[in-house]
């Protein structure tokens, strides 16, 4: 087996460039004559703009100009659209409010852009922004998810009564009510899935220019898809042909869904570049990120589970309020609806399910997809409910799950919320995790901790994810006579290791050294289409597109080799980087064929020059990664501090291309899930001011907050793509929060604490423990 074969832990080929400071991020670029943009933002969560005077700012030193909403409207710049708009349950369309790049008459969240100042230097732009006079008439604000639908709540949009953007449902309400009517047991759990600020290492940045001769926009911006930005900017914002917008993305320092969308600053740098005939750059500062990047999660849920006398699940009922913020980001309505609730069956055979989702407007930063995009929220709901049900019924959490898992003989399994699971072996990863975690020895460890004054907990969560659909994606592959292979791809890496996966797949199937493979990505001119990166779709869609393209290259090479070897094409085989006649020692190398492909005299009739091929792939269905996360921890009752003692994951990701990349993705997702569970707290006051607007007040998970993470996989190949792979990028974030919280509640139940919402911070736990002790006393 080659050291670069599929399944081998090949080290990342991109890392040397990145760790030696040779990456190229948006803010690293520069252009001749480039000027700086600065966004003046609203200090109010909800206010009418009764006056805006920018005259003094326009006359300030170094200022090129100031852009207001009147300027954008005069230029015909379109509002920023929402790309996904599901209908209400009654069939009426959801309300889609206008979202201009600069506030039009009223601001609806702190940090909303009001004006854009362009100057020779950033300092000059900031100084000029101080001269802008804005008259605000403050209004009452809505800064609570559940409070948005209260009768006393102020209306944010006149055409959204009760602040409800969408009232949506899925499942069979009548069948679910019947299931509950006949249940021996009904368990209810109220949950808060807390709002999180995404906080990638690299803040958002954009650089725009405009060529007046060609009437072409150029945008360089950290993103998750250049073609999405190209299309929406051309079609909806500037209303020009798509060829008149060129978008590039270099290295990206983390995105996690948040950089998948169109932002006002991307529109503003392009409009200003056209208006002032100068390239314009903007780079967000961390404080701006807190008040302008889309945020994640933020659901308030009531979940009910109906069971028979033998503890088999009969039905599941969920009522969910999802916070969308002040405006609709590009995919926001999909996150609490089609992206998440379709997995409410979890890993379980549930005969009746119904869910109601009310998506609401608030005076808070707009929401959208964050690592997992609704699936972590659903896994949290289901797995917390399963543990709560086990506790209420007095049965072991593992036994309740074993009894209700979808059995192997029921696949393909059609859930009651519209999903068809192709295959799975759910009990297998649970049993392996319990063995690795020494579940049998836990009570002895709990006793030892108690003797030391600590509360010890053991918890796990069994999750299922949905990803790997979509497309089409394409790969344009070119083999040169020197042995180099260049791939032009429509996907984009945000740090996941795409270069390595593409190179490993190419090296394995073409028999070339992995260092000879080069990847070109993030350029809308280099490929005509592509789905970027999101939803853990890369390997299942882009990887399969690469495999298709490799097959096309080999087919073309076989035709040229047949002519070179004077043999029938049917007698030519390809292996280990060479074409040969079956059953003989006559062969010709891939590089020789690449050279021959450039000589018209050596080409078969009607064959284009060059050993080049294009392949595309659109997934016929989605994949369902699944697994078990297990957490063991201690709580110090005197401080409320949690120490994670052991964390392990057993996942089914189908066929593994590179286990090192997969494990890295899982580790990162676990850190984010545990961070949400125990640390990350986004706090708005009643006026809509963000109180946790910096790292002084918002805690990200630290290395010391985690233990080592043990990781194993089982392999149940996906049946919905040719490689048999399943996405892994969001699975770590999907299983970790419920596993961590289940472990915490397992530690706290013996002293009478039955529930705690995320984030379970030390001060919150300290108070709960005090209250529990006082109630006993």
XYZ file of C-alpha atoms in Angstrom:
777
model
C 0.000 0.000 0.000
C 1.307 3.452 -0.926
C 2.007 5.827 1.927
C -0.434 8.198 0.218
C -3.177 5.600 -0.303
C -6.701 6.353 0.798
C -7.136 5.628 4.474
C -3.580 6.606 5.401
C -2.888 9.440 7.908
C -1.045 11.664 5.435
C 0.248 14.887 6.976
C -1.343 18.067 5.680
C 0.473 19.339 2.607
C -0.634 22.947 3.202
C 0.699 23.331 6.720
C 4.319 24.269 5.996
C 3.164 27.285 4.004
C 0.718 28.350 6.686
C 2.852 27.883 9.794
C 5.825 29.681 8.231
C 3.775 32.809 7.636
C 3.314 32.340 3.902
C -0.454 32.141 3.884
C -2.360 34.796 1.967
C -5.376 36.084 3.834
C -7.608 38.897 2.605
C -5.991 41.581 4.740
C -2.523 40.579 3.496
C -3.305 41.802 -0.002
C -2.765 45.301 -1.292
C -3.343 47.223 -4.492
C -1.905 50.412 -5.931
C -3.937 53.398 -4.800
C -5.965 51.368 -2.303
C -7.877 53.339 0.325
C -9.515 52.364 3.595
C -13.148 52.035 4.547
C -14.635 52.352 8.013
C -18.223 51.553 8.992
C -20.100 53.881 11.308
C -22.427 51.619 13.285
C -25.537 52.155 15.332
C -25.103 52.390 19.107
C -28.811 51.649 19.507
C -30.654 48.361 19.128
C -33.831 50.022 17.894
C -34.160 53.642 16.851
C -35.434 55.889 14.100
C -32.816 57.908 12.254
C -34.292 61.399 12.232
C -31.209 63.143 10.893
C -27.913 62.276 9.196
C -25.311 64.932 8.368
C -22.043 63.812 6.796
C -20.852 67.189 5.430
C -18.086 67.683 7.992
C -16.846 64.151 7.505
C -16.616 64.617 3.741
C -14.388 67.657 4.276
C -12.108 65.961 6.817
C -8.407 65.420 5.975
C -7.720 62.452 3.749
C -11.351 61.606 3.165
C -12.232 60.384 -0.307
C -15.938 60.273 0.385
C -18.763 59.113 2.627
C -21.479 56.721 1.447
C -25.010 56.850 2.883
C -28.170 54.909 2.137
C -29.307 57.735 -0.125
C -26.190 57.184 -2.232
C -26.793 53.438 -2.475
C -30.416 53.981 -3.443
C -29.418 56.570 -6.035
C -26.952 54.096 -7.527
C -29.638 51.419 -7.705
C -27.782 49.109 -5.322
C -30.150 46.334 -4.342
C -31.010 45.190 -0.847
C -29.435 42.014 0.507
C -31.811 39.095 -0.059
C -32.574 35.983 1.936
C -31.994 32.958 -0.299
C -34.218 30.489 1.562
C -37.840 31.391 2.336
C -40.008 28.495 3.466
C -43.753 29.007 3.623
C -45.785 29.119 6.793
C -47.733 26.026 7.789
C -50.884 27.540 6.288
C -49.177 27.961 2.916
C -48.708 31.721 3.110
C -45.229 33.114 2.410
C -43.017 34.130 5.306
C -42.387 37.832 5.704
C -39.094 38.901 4.142
C -38.111 42.396 5.289
C -35.777 44.611 3.255
C -32.132 44.532 4.351
C -30.083 47.360 2.851
C -26.320 47.483 3.275
C -26.790 50.746 5.227
C -29.732 51.467 7.519
C -32.711 53.007 5.766
C -34.525 55.275 8.221
C -34.374 52.953 11.210
C -31.748 50.781 12.915
C -32.742 47.425 14.347
C -29.670 46.120 16.146
C -26.536 47.474 17.778
C -23.795 47.464 15.182
C -26.015 47.944 12.140
C -24.107 49.963 9.494
C -25.242 53.578 9.133
C -22.560 55.164 6.936
C -19.336 54.132 5.183
C -16.340 56.455 5.328
C -13.537 56.079 2.769
C -10.185 57.754 3.351
C -6.504 57.468 2.479
C -5.741 55.875 5.840
C -7.789 53.951 8.372
C -7.053 56.536 11.060
C -8.380 59.305 8.851
C -11.520 57.295 8.133
C -12.101 56.703 11.847
C -11.517 60.363 12.678
C -13.955 61.456 9.995
C -16.597 59.036 11.270
C -16.496 60.915 14.578
C -17.694 64.014 12.694
C -20.846 62.396 11.356
C -23.964 63.710 13.064
C -26.714 61.131 13.482
C -29.954 61.963 15.268
C -31.488 58.829 16.768
C -34.941 58.556 18.305
C -34.646 55.440 20.489
C -37.429 52.873 20.531
C -38.200 49.977 22.847
C -36.287 46.849 21.937
C -36.835 43.089 21.910
C -33.783 41.283 23.230
C -35.194 37.924 24.271
C -36.031 34.895 22.148
C -39.108 33.802 24.070
C -39.936 37.432 24.863
C -40.299 38.239 21.176
C -43.733 36.591 21.091
C -44.952 38.106 24.363
C -48.049 40.298 24.055
C -46.109 43.198 25.516
C -43.266 42.949 23.008
C -42.742 45.876 20.667
C -43.187 45.109 16.973
C -39.959 45.174 14.969
C -41.484 44.851 11.505
C -45.055 46.059 10.821
C -45.721 43.138 8.470
C -44.602 40.532 11.005
C -47.348 40.484 13.676
C -46.128 39.274 17.034
C -42.577 39.411 15.621
C -43.143 36.011 14.009
C -41.232 35.710 10.759
C -42.317 32.139 10.129
C -44.736 29.653 11.708
C -43.711 26.294 10.286
C -44.340 22.662 11.094
C -43.289 19.169 10.113
C -44.622 15.709 10.873
C -48.083 14.326 11.562
C -49.861 16.286 14.300
C -52.877 13.959 14.508
C -50.788 10.790 14.744
C -48.587 12.390 17.378
C -51.551 13.473 19.497
C -52.916 9.934 19.267
C -49.568 8.521 20.378
C -49.531 10.773 23.417
C -53.140 9.935 24.253
C -52.250 6.252 24.461
C -48.930 6.640 26.273
C -48.122 5.089 29.616
C -45.496 7.754 30.261
C -45.053 11.334 29.061
C -41.864 13.230 29.797
C -41.461 16.979 29.235
C -38.267 19.018 29.090
C -37.775 22.758 28.555
C -34.448 23.688 26.985
C -32.500 26.796 26.062
C -29.925 26.400 23.319
C -27.803 29.451 24.010
C -26.705 32.036 21.451
C -23.019 31.907 20.521
C -20.658 34.338 18.801
C -18.695 32.482 16.128
C -15.292 34.175 16.608
C -13.043 32.628 13.938
C -9.353 33.453 14.345
C -9.446 35.716 11.278
C -12.069 38.469 11.403
C -13.987 39.226 8.222
C -12.279 41.406 5.627
C -13.018 42.546 2.068
C -11.118 44.328 -0.693
C -13.010 45.712 -3.665
C -12.096 47.359 -6.959
C -13.856 48.384 -10.135
C -12.465 48.511 -13.671
C -14.283 51.295 -15.495
C -12.943 50.149 -18.872
C -14.423 46.661 -18.573
C -17.161 47.630 -16.090
C -16.090 44.749 -13.908
C -16.159 44.406 -10.126
C -13.369 42.572 -8.296
C -13.959 41.334 -4.738
C -11.358 39.585 -2.623
C -12.949 38.376 0.599
C -12.661 35.543 3.083
C -15.640 33.378 2.227
C -16.995 29.871 1.961
C -17.983 30.140 -1.685
C -16.891 32.536 -4.409
C -19.639 31.501 -6.802
C -22.401 32.170 -4.288
C -21.040 35.678 -3.729
C -20.522 36.244 -7.445
C -24.073 35.223 -8.266
C -25.839 37.183 -5.531
C -23.754 40.327 -6.113
C -24.401 40.206 -9.854
C -28.036 39.142 -9.786
C -29.430 40.959 -6.758
C -27.115 43.765 -5.683
C -25.599 45.376 -8.790
C -27.810 43.719 -11.430
C -25.031 43.085 -13.927
C -23.988 39.952 -15.844
C -22.251 37.404 -13.625
C -19.141 37.716 -15.763
C -18.944 41.332 -14.583
C -18.224 40.207 -11.017
C -14.988 38.411 -10.192
C -14.661 37.001 -6.672
C -11.552 35.512 -5.109
C -10.897 33.990 -1.707
C -7.407 33.196 -0.475
C -6.592 31.491 2.784
C -9.352 31.690 5.383
C -8.631 31.695 9.090
C -11.744 29.823 10.128
C -15.355 30.324 9.111
C -17.656 27.715 10.730
C -20.609 28.732 8.555
C -20.396 32.426 9.413
C -18.442 33.381 6.263
C -20.908 31.613 4.000
C -23.079 34.698 3.556
C -23.212 38.116 1.952
C -22.410 40.981 4.339
C -22.941 44.741 4.018
C -19.205 45.443 3.953
C -18.758 43.357 0.784
C -21.389 45.458 -0.932
C -19.924 48.702 0.420
C -16.332 48.189 -0.735
C -17.528 47.426 -4.252
C -19.940 50.339 -4.436
C -17.305 52.707 -3.036
C -14.680 51.409 -5.483
C -17.000 52.145 -8.379
C -18.078 55.485 -6.953
C -14.601 56.828 -6.090
C -12.536 55.037 -8.755
C -10.129 53.682 -6.126
C -9.646 50.177 -4.717
C -11.202 50.042 -1.238
C -10.345 47.761 1.652
C -12.157 47.041 4.900
C -11.060 44.785 7.738
C -13.206 44.123 10.762
C -11.906 44.539 14.264
C -12.855 42.021 16.926
C -15.388 44.341 18.545
C -17.073 44.773 15.158
C -17.176 40.997 14.773
C -19.177 40.663 17.964
C -21.824 43.101 16.720
C -21.908 42.342 12.986
C -20.994 38.710 12.251
C -23.958 36.358 12.080
C -24.348 34.466 15.334
C -25.507 30.935 16.025
C -27.983 28.674 17.878
C -30.439 30.607 20.171
C -33.473 28.339 20.444
C -36.030 27.988 23.223
C -37.640 24.555 23.112
C -40.275 22.490 24.842
C -39.895 18.796 24.008
C -42.222 15.990 25.020
C -41.671 12.253 24.719
C -44.424 9.621 24.871
C -43.507 6.046 25.836
C -45.378 2.811 26.420
C -45.216 0.711 29.569
C -42.124 -1.094 28.206
C -40.385 2.244 27.621
C -40.599 2.101 23.852
C -41.029 5.518 22.292
C -44.462 6.179 20.836
C -44.193 9.816 19.871
C -42.207 13.029 20.034
C -43.636 16.542 20.166
C -41.460 19.659 19.901
C -42.399 23.347 20.158
C -39.501 25.573 19.152
C -38.933 29.333 19.115
C -35.916 30.272 17.007
C -34.319 33.716 17.107
C -33.470 35.080 13.635
C -32.254 38.487 14.814
C -33.257 41.771 13.246
C -32.924 40.762 9.588
C -32.901 37.591 7.529
C -29.393 36.446 6.680
C -29.068 34.392 3.499
C -29.951 30.949 4.890
C -31.298 31.815 8.345
C -34.873 30.463 7.983
C -33.557 27.055 6.903
C -31.505 26.521 10.065
C -34.347 25.877 12.566
C -36.606 24.269 9.947
C -35.429 22.093 7.059
C -31.815 21.893 8.212
C -32.521 20.725 11.733
C -35.956 19.332 12.541
C -35.686 16.701 9.821
C -33.357 14.888 12.237
C -35.705 14.872 15.215
C -36.002 11.101 15.021
C -32.343 10.921 16.012
C -31.108 7.329 15.988
C -34.456 6.071 17.207
C -37.453 4.273 15.791
C -40.145 6.851 16.569
C -43.534 6.147 14.974
C -45.012 9.649 15.346
C -43.339 13.073 15.391
C -44.603 16.616 15.147
C -42.680 19.855 15.457
C -43.790 23.459 15.378
C -41.209 26.175 14.718
C -41.822 29.856 15.284
C -38.923 31.869 13.890
C -38.941 35.345 15.409
C -37.425 38.766 14.832
C -35.532 40.469 17.646
C -33.318 43.536 17.990
C -30.214 41.390 17.963
C -27.500 40.512 15.461
C -28.884 38.389 12.589
C -28.561 34.648 12.963
C -27.513 32.010 10.471
C -25.706 28.710 10.153
C -23.007 27.960 12.698
C -21.047 24.701 12.630
C -23.783 22.116 12.190
C -26.520 24.574 11.178
C -29.423 23.230 13.197
C -28.277 19.632 13.571
C -26.421 20.295 16.862
C -29.543 22.031 18.162
C -31.659 18.998 17.254
C -29.173 16.506 18.692
C -29.102 18.534 21.889
C -32.889 18.451 22.134
C -33.209 14.721 21.448
C -30.277 13.511 23.526
C -31.008 15.704 26.521
C -34.607 14.497 26.352
C -33.504 10.848 26.237
C -31.369 11.247 29.337
C -34.111 13.190 31.103
C -36.622 10.467 30.245
C -34.291 7.779 31.549
C -33.912 9.649 34.830
C -37.655 10.211 35.188
C -38.424 6.568 34.415
C -35.642 5.228 36.613
C -33.882 3.307 33.839
C -30.311 3.385 32.578
C -29.747 5.885 29.737
C -27.963 3.211 27.699
C -30.831 0.750 28.126
C -33.417 3.300 26.984
C -31.397 3.965 23.881
C -30.746 0.284 23.132
C -34.462 -0.414 23.308
C -35.298 2.352 20.827
C -32.438 2.367 18.297
C -33.433 1.764 14.684
C -32.478 -1.928 14.237
C -30.185 -3.000 11.414
C -32.931 -4.928 9.643
C -35.055 -1.774 9.227
C -32.648 0.034 6.865
C -33.273 1.939 4.726
C -35.317 3.595 7.459
C -37.848 6.318 6.695
C -38.349 8.722 9.593
C -41.584 10.520 10.393
C -40.009 13.870 9.512
C -39.035 13.009 5.959
C -35.549 11.524 6.088
C -34.443 8.150 4.734
C -31.412 6.764 6.568
C -29.509 4.577 4.126
C -27.715 2.448 6.736
C -26.248 2.490 10.204
C -25.108 0.369 13.136
C -26.081 2.583 16.029
C -25.754 0.097 18.878
C -22.245 -0.791 17.785
C -20.705 2.624 18.419
C -22.581 3.022 21.703
C -21.300 -0.303 23.023
C -17.758 0.472 21.896
C -17.850 3.865 23.606
C -19.154 2.382 26.851
C -16.373 -0.197 26.768
C -13.652 2.355 26.066
C -15.048 4.623 28.782
C -15.157 1.776 31.338
C -18.798 2.362 32.099
C -18.812 -0.674 34.363
C -16.241 0.895 36.672
C -17.828 4.315 36.923
C -19.639 3.926 40.237
C -16.365 3.054 41.935
C -14.800 6.186 40.468
C -17.797 8.253 41.560
C -17.331 6.983 45.116
C -13.653 7.937 45.076
C -14.516 11.443 43.878
C -17.172 11.805 46.582
C -14.583 10.916 49.216
C -12.533 13.837 47.890
C -15.526 16.205 48.018
C -16.191 16.175 44.269
C -19.300 15.379 42.240
C -18.493 12.975 39.414
C -20.635 12.475 36.318
C -20.707 10.105 33.354
C -22.729 10.967 30.276
C -22.968 10.317 26.588
C -24.942 11.302 23.531
C -25.733 9.319 20.401
C -26.131 11.634 17.429
C -26.942 11.480 13.745
C -25.942 14.164 11.257
C -27.192 14.954 7.770
C -24.711 16.222 5.210
C -22.898 15.354 2.015
C -25.669 16.286 -0.380
C -25.797 19.167 -2.791
C -23.584 20.177 -5.621
C -22.841 20.039 -8.394
C -19.139 20.503 -7.837
C -16.479 20.310 -10.478
C -12.790 19.603 -10.877
C -10.731 20.629 -13.916
C -7.617 18.409 -13.854
C -4.497 18.939 -15.975
C -1.491 16.612 -16.134
C 1.723 18.090 -17.522
C 4.684 16.203 -19.038
C 6.873 16.959 -16.004
C 4.574 14.899 -13.798
C 2.701 17.771 -12.209
C -1.034 17.591 -11.745
C -3.083 20.750 -11.269
C -6.645 20.708 -10.018
C -8.929 23.719 -10.470
C -11.747 23.158 -8.014
C -15.029 24.839 -7.136
C -14.748 24.135 -3.415
C -12.883 26.288 -0.887
C -10.887 25.274 2.141
C -11.301 27.177 5.382
C -8.615 25.210 7.182
C -10.074 21.703 6.954
C -7.245 20.272 4.829
C -8.909 20.130 1.413
C -5.571 20.428 -0.379
C -4.383 17.281 1.359
C -7.550 15.309 0.652
C -7.574 16.261 -3.030
C -3.860 15.532 -3.351
C -4.143 12.221 -1.525
C -7.026 11.059 -3.693
C -5.196 12.130 -6.855
C -1.874 10.573 -5.811
C -3.574 7.323 -4.876
C -5.477 6.921 -8.131
C -2.996 8.393 -10.613
C 0.140 6.999 -8.967
C 1.912 10.372 -8.825
C 3.908 11.782 -5.898
C 1.624 13.764 -3.621
C 3.977 16.742 -3.720
C 3.363 16.986 -7.485
C -0.316 17.802 -6.997
C -1.338 21.466 -6.891
C -4.779 22.799 -5.997
C -6.219 26.071 -7.357
C -9.345 27.195 -5.563
C -11.250 30.294 -4.503
C -11.429 31.969 -7.914
C -14.701 32.432 -9.777
C -12.764 32.878 -13.031
C -10.934 29.550 -12.665
C -14.066 27.399 -12.471
C -17.517 28.240 -13.830
C -19.356 26.838 -10.817
C -18.870 25.237 -7.422
C -20.584 24.925 -4.077
C -17.727 26.247 -1.949
C -17.690 24.664 1.486
C -20.485 24.172 3.968
C -22.651 21.495 5.481
C -19.745 19.014 5.643
C -20.251 18.473 1.913
C -16.664 18.665 0.699
C -15.554 15.043 0.635
C -18.938 13.631 -0.348
C -19.401 16.067 -3.240
C -16.020 17.620 -4.088
C -14.192 14.367 -3.344
C -16.505 12.440 -5.618
C -16.138 15.123 -8.314
C -12.382 14.609 -8.058
C -12.801 10.838 -8.401
C -14.990 11.314 -11.482
C -12.411 13.659 -13.021
C -9.551 11.237 -12.346
C -11.568 8.587 -14.158
C -12.012 10.954 -17.103
C -8.268 11.698 -17.198
C -7.488 7.988 -17.194
C -10.025 7.364 -19.961
C -8.481 10.055 -22.140
C -4.995 8.801 -21.370
C -6.052 5.245 -22.233
C -7.179 6.384 -25.673
C -3.836 8.112 -26.328
C -1.893 5.140 -24.902
C -3.732 2.719 -27.163
C -2.517 4.650 -30.185
C 1.012 4.925 -28.802
C 1.189 1.177 -28.043
C -0.674 0.230 -31.227
C -3.256 -1.723 -29.291
C -6.976 -1.780 -28.816
C -8.215 0.647 -26.188
C -10.059 -2.246 -24.541
C -6.698 -3.981 -23.943
C -5.170 -1.020 -22.091
C -5.135 -0.964 -18.301
C -3.911 1.729 -15.935
C -2.115 1.068 -12.658
C 0.714 2.611 -10.631
C 1.057 5.624 -12.905
C 1.406 3.714 -16.184
C -0.740 2.448 -19.049
C 0.033 -1.074 -20.211
C -1.273 -3.742 -22.555
C -2.979 -6.406 -20.503
C -0.834 -9.519 -20.154
C 2.330 -7.922 -21.554
C 5.252 -5.887 -20.278
C 4.638 -3.132 -22.799
C 3.710 0.113 -21.033
C 3.953 3.875 -21.190
C 4.010 6.243 -18.225
C 1.408 8.835 -17.367
C 3.954 11.600 -17.962
C 4.809 10.197 -21.400
C 1.130 10.236 -22.265
C 0.885 13.820 -20.992
C 3.694 14.744 -23.392
C 2.099 12.844 -26.261
C -1.181 14.644 -25.581
C 0.505 17.919 -26.595
C 1.590 16.528 -29.982
C -1.332 16.603 -32.446
C 0.347 13.861 -34.493
C 0.102 11.458 -31.568
C -3.518 12.108 -30.722
C -6.420 9.911 -31.786
C -8.917 11.558 -34.141
C -11.194 14.200 -32.630
C -9.157 14.332 -29.408
C -8.379 17.735 -27.915
C -4.732 18.433 -27.068
C -3.559 18.161 -23.488
C -4.074 15.492 -20.847
C -6.883 17.441 -19.287
C -10.387 16.509 -18.200
C -13.295 18.075 -16.388
C -15.579 16.131 -14.126
C -18.563 17.071 -12.020
C -20.652 15.408 -9.367
C -24.012 16.100 -7.806
C -24.872 13.888 -4.876
C -27.945 11.715 -5.495
C -28.693 11.816 -1.786
C -27.309 12.849 1.566
C -25.155 10.961 4.045
C -25.801 10.339 7.719
C -22.691 10.388 9.904
C -23.480 9.113 13.364
C -21.724 8.190 16.541
C -21.449 8.323 20.315
C -19.706 11.000 22.368
C -18.849 10.117 25.968
C -17.774 12.494 28.698
C -16.697 11.934 32.290
C -16.170 14.917 34.567
C -15.967 16.229 38.086
C -17.612 19.291 39.611
C -16.122 21.067 42.588
C -19.213 21.998 44.637
C -17.318 24.730 46.465
C -16.505 26.656 43.275
C -18.771 25.244 40.553
C -15.698 24.566 38.396
C -15.932 21.612 36.009
C -12.969 19.401 35.145
C -13.360 17.058 32.196
C -11.508 13.862 33.089
C -12.154 11.769 30.008
C -13.676 12.440 26.610
C -13.993 9.930 23.798
C -15.768 9.648 20.480
C -16.698 6.633 18.375
C -17.929 7.783 14.959
C -19.228 6.222 11.776
C -17.969 8.368 8.898
C -18.171 5.655 6.284
C -14.990 5.202 4.249
C -12.167 7.360 5.642
C -9.886 9.170 3.194
C -7.463 10.515 5.813
C -7.967 9.610 9.496
C -5.663 12.407 10.668
C -7.799 15.058 8.987
C -10.963 13.471 10.325
C -9.696 13.339 13.894
C -8.642 16.982 13.706
C -12.108 17.989 12.568
C -13.727 16.059 15.400
C -11.386 17.568 18.010
C -12.236 21.085 16.873
C -15.962 20.397 16.878
C -15.794 18.914 20.372
C -14.052 22.042 21.649
C -16.791 24.236 20.203
C -19.578 22.073 21.597
C -18.034 21.935 25.059
C -17.406 25.671 24.852
C -21.086 26.287 24.219
C -22.066 23.902 27.022
C -19.807 25.267 29.749
C -18.481 28.707 28.789
C -19.835 30.770 25.894
C -22.463 33.223 27.079
C -23.876 35.864 24.744
C -25.629 38.421 26.926
C -27.918 41.233 25.763
C -29.592 43.581 28.217
C -33.245 44.602 27.956
C -32.368 47.528 25.662
C -30.592 45.265 23.175
C -27.067 46.251 24.162
C -24.550 43.424 23.799
C -22.913 43.147 27.213
C -20.555 40.321 26.238
C -19.028 42.192 23.325
C -15.353 41.334 23.761
C -13.092 38.597 25.047
C -13.062 40.399 28.381
C -16.671 39.235 28.834
C -17.088 36.330 26.418
C -15.208 33.154 27.269
C -14.044 30.827 24.533
C -12.988 27.296 25.500
C -9.344 26.978 26.471
C -7.039 23.991 26.153
C -7.232 23.593 29.922
C -11.020 23.180 29.693
C -10.663 19.884 27.846
C -9.020 16.547 28.458
C -7.331 14.524 25.747
C -9.911 13.271 23.263
C -9.833 9.597 22.348
C -11.181 8.862 18.892
C -12.183 5.735 16.987
C -14.301 4.994 13.957
C -16.472 2.174 12.767
C -17.106 1.882 9.052
C -20.544 1.577 7.531
C -20.034 2.901 3.978
C -22.501 5.474 2.722
C -24.720 4.180 -0.043
C -25.470 7.585 -1.547
C -22.076 8.325 -3.139
C -19.471 6.352 -5.041
C -16.656 6.791 -2.511
C -18.816 5.599 0.390
C -17.760 8.627 2.466
C -19.720 10.672 4.996
C -19.009 14.239 6.073
C -17.183 14.791 9.343
C -16.725 18.559 9.702
C -19.710 19.253 11.951
C -20.140 15.951 13.760
C -17.869 16.926 16.654
C -20.017 19.966 17.391
C -23.196 17.891 17.068
C -22.504 15.246 19.691
C -20.405 17.144 22.206
C -22.773 19.609 23.890
C -25.414 17.002 24.837
C -22.744 14.529 25.971
C -21.126 17.153 28.196
C -24.428 18.325 29.664
C -25.632 14.771 30.233
C -22.434 14.070 32.156
C -22.935 17.234 34.192
C -26.538 16.369 35.095
C -25.415 12.865 36.010
C -23.049 14.473 38.511
C -25.675 16.840 39.911
C -28.779 14.623 40.150
C -27.644 12.859 43.339
C -27.795 16.201 45.184
C -31.191 17.123 43.723
C -30.329 19.261 40.677
C -32.490 17.945 37.828
C -31.875 20.550 35.153
C -29.481 23.285 34.101
C -29.361 25.176 30.820
C -26.271 25.991 28.814
C -23.895 27.582 29.454
C -23.260 25.801 32.747
C -20.799 28.353 34.050
C -19.145 28.012 37.497
C -21.219 30.812 39.030
C -24.475 29.258 37.796
C -23.481 25.822 39.099
C -22.324 27.216 42.434
C -25.715 28.833 42.949
C -27.635 25.703 41.932
C -25.577 23.550 44.271
C -26.139 26.014 47.122
C -29.884 26.006 46.470
C -29.985 22.212 46.350
C -28.135 21.906 49.635
C -30.349 24.518 51.304
C -33.517 22.751 50.152
C -32.307 19.510 51.724
C -31.316 21.269 54.939
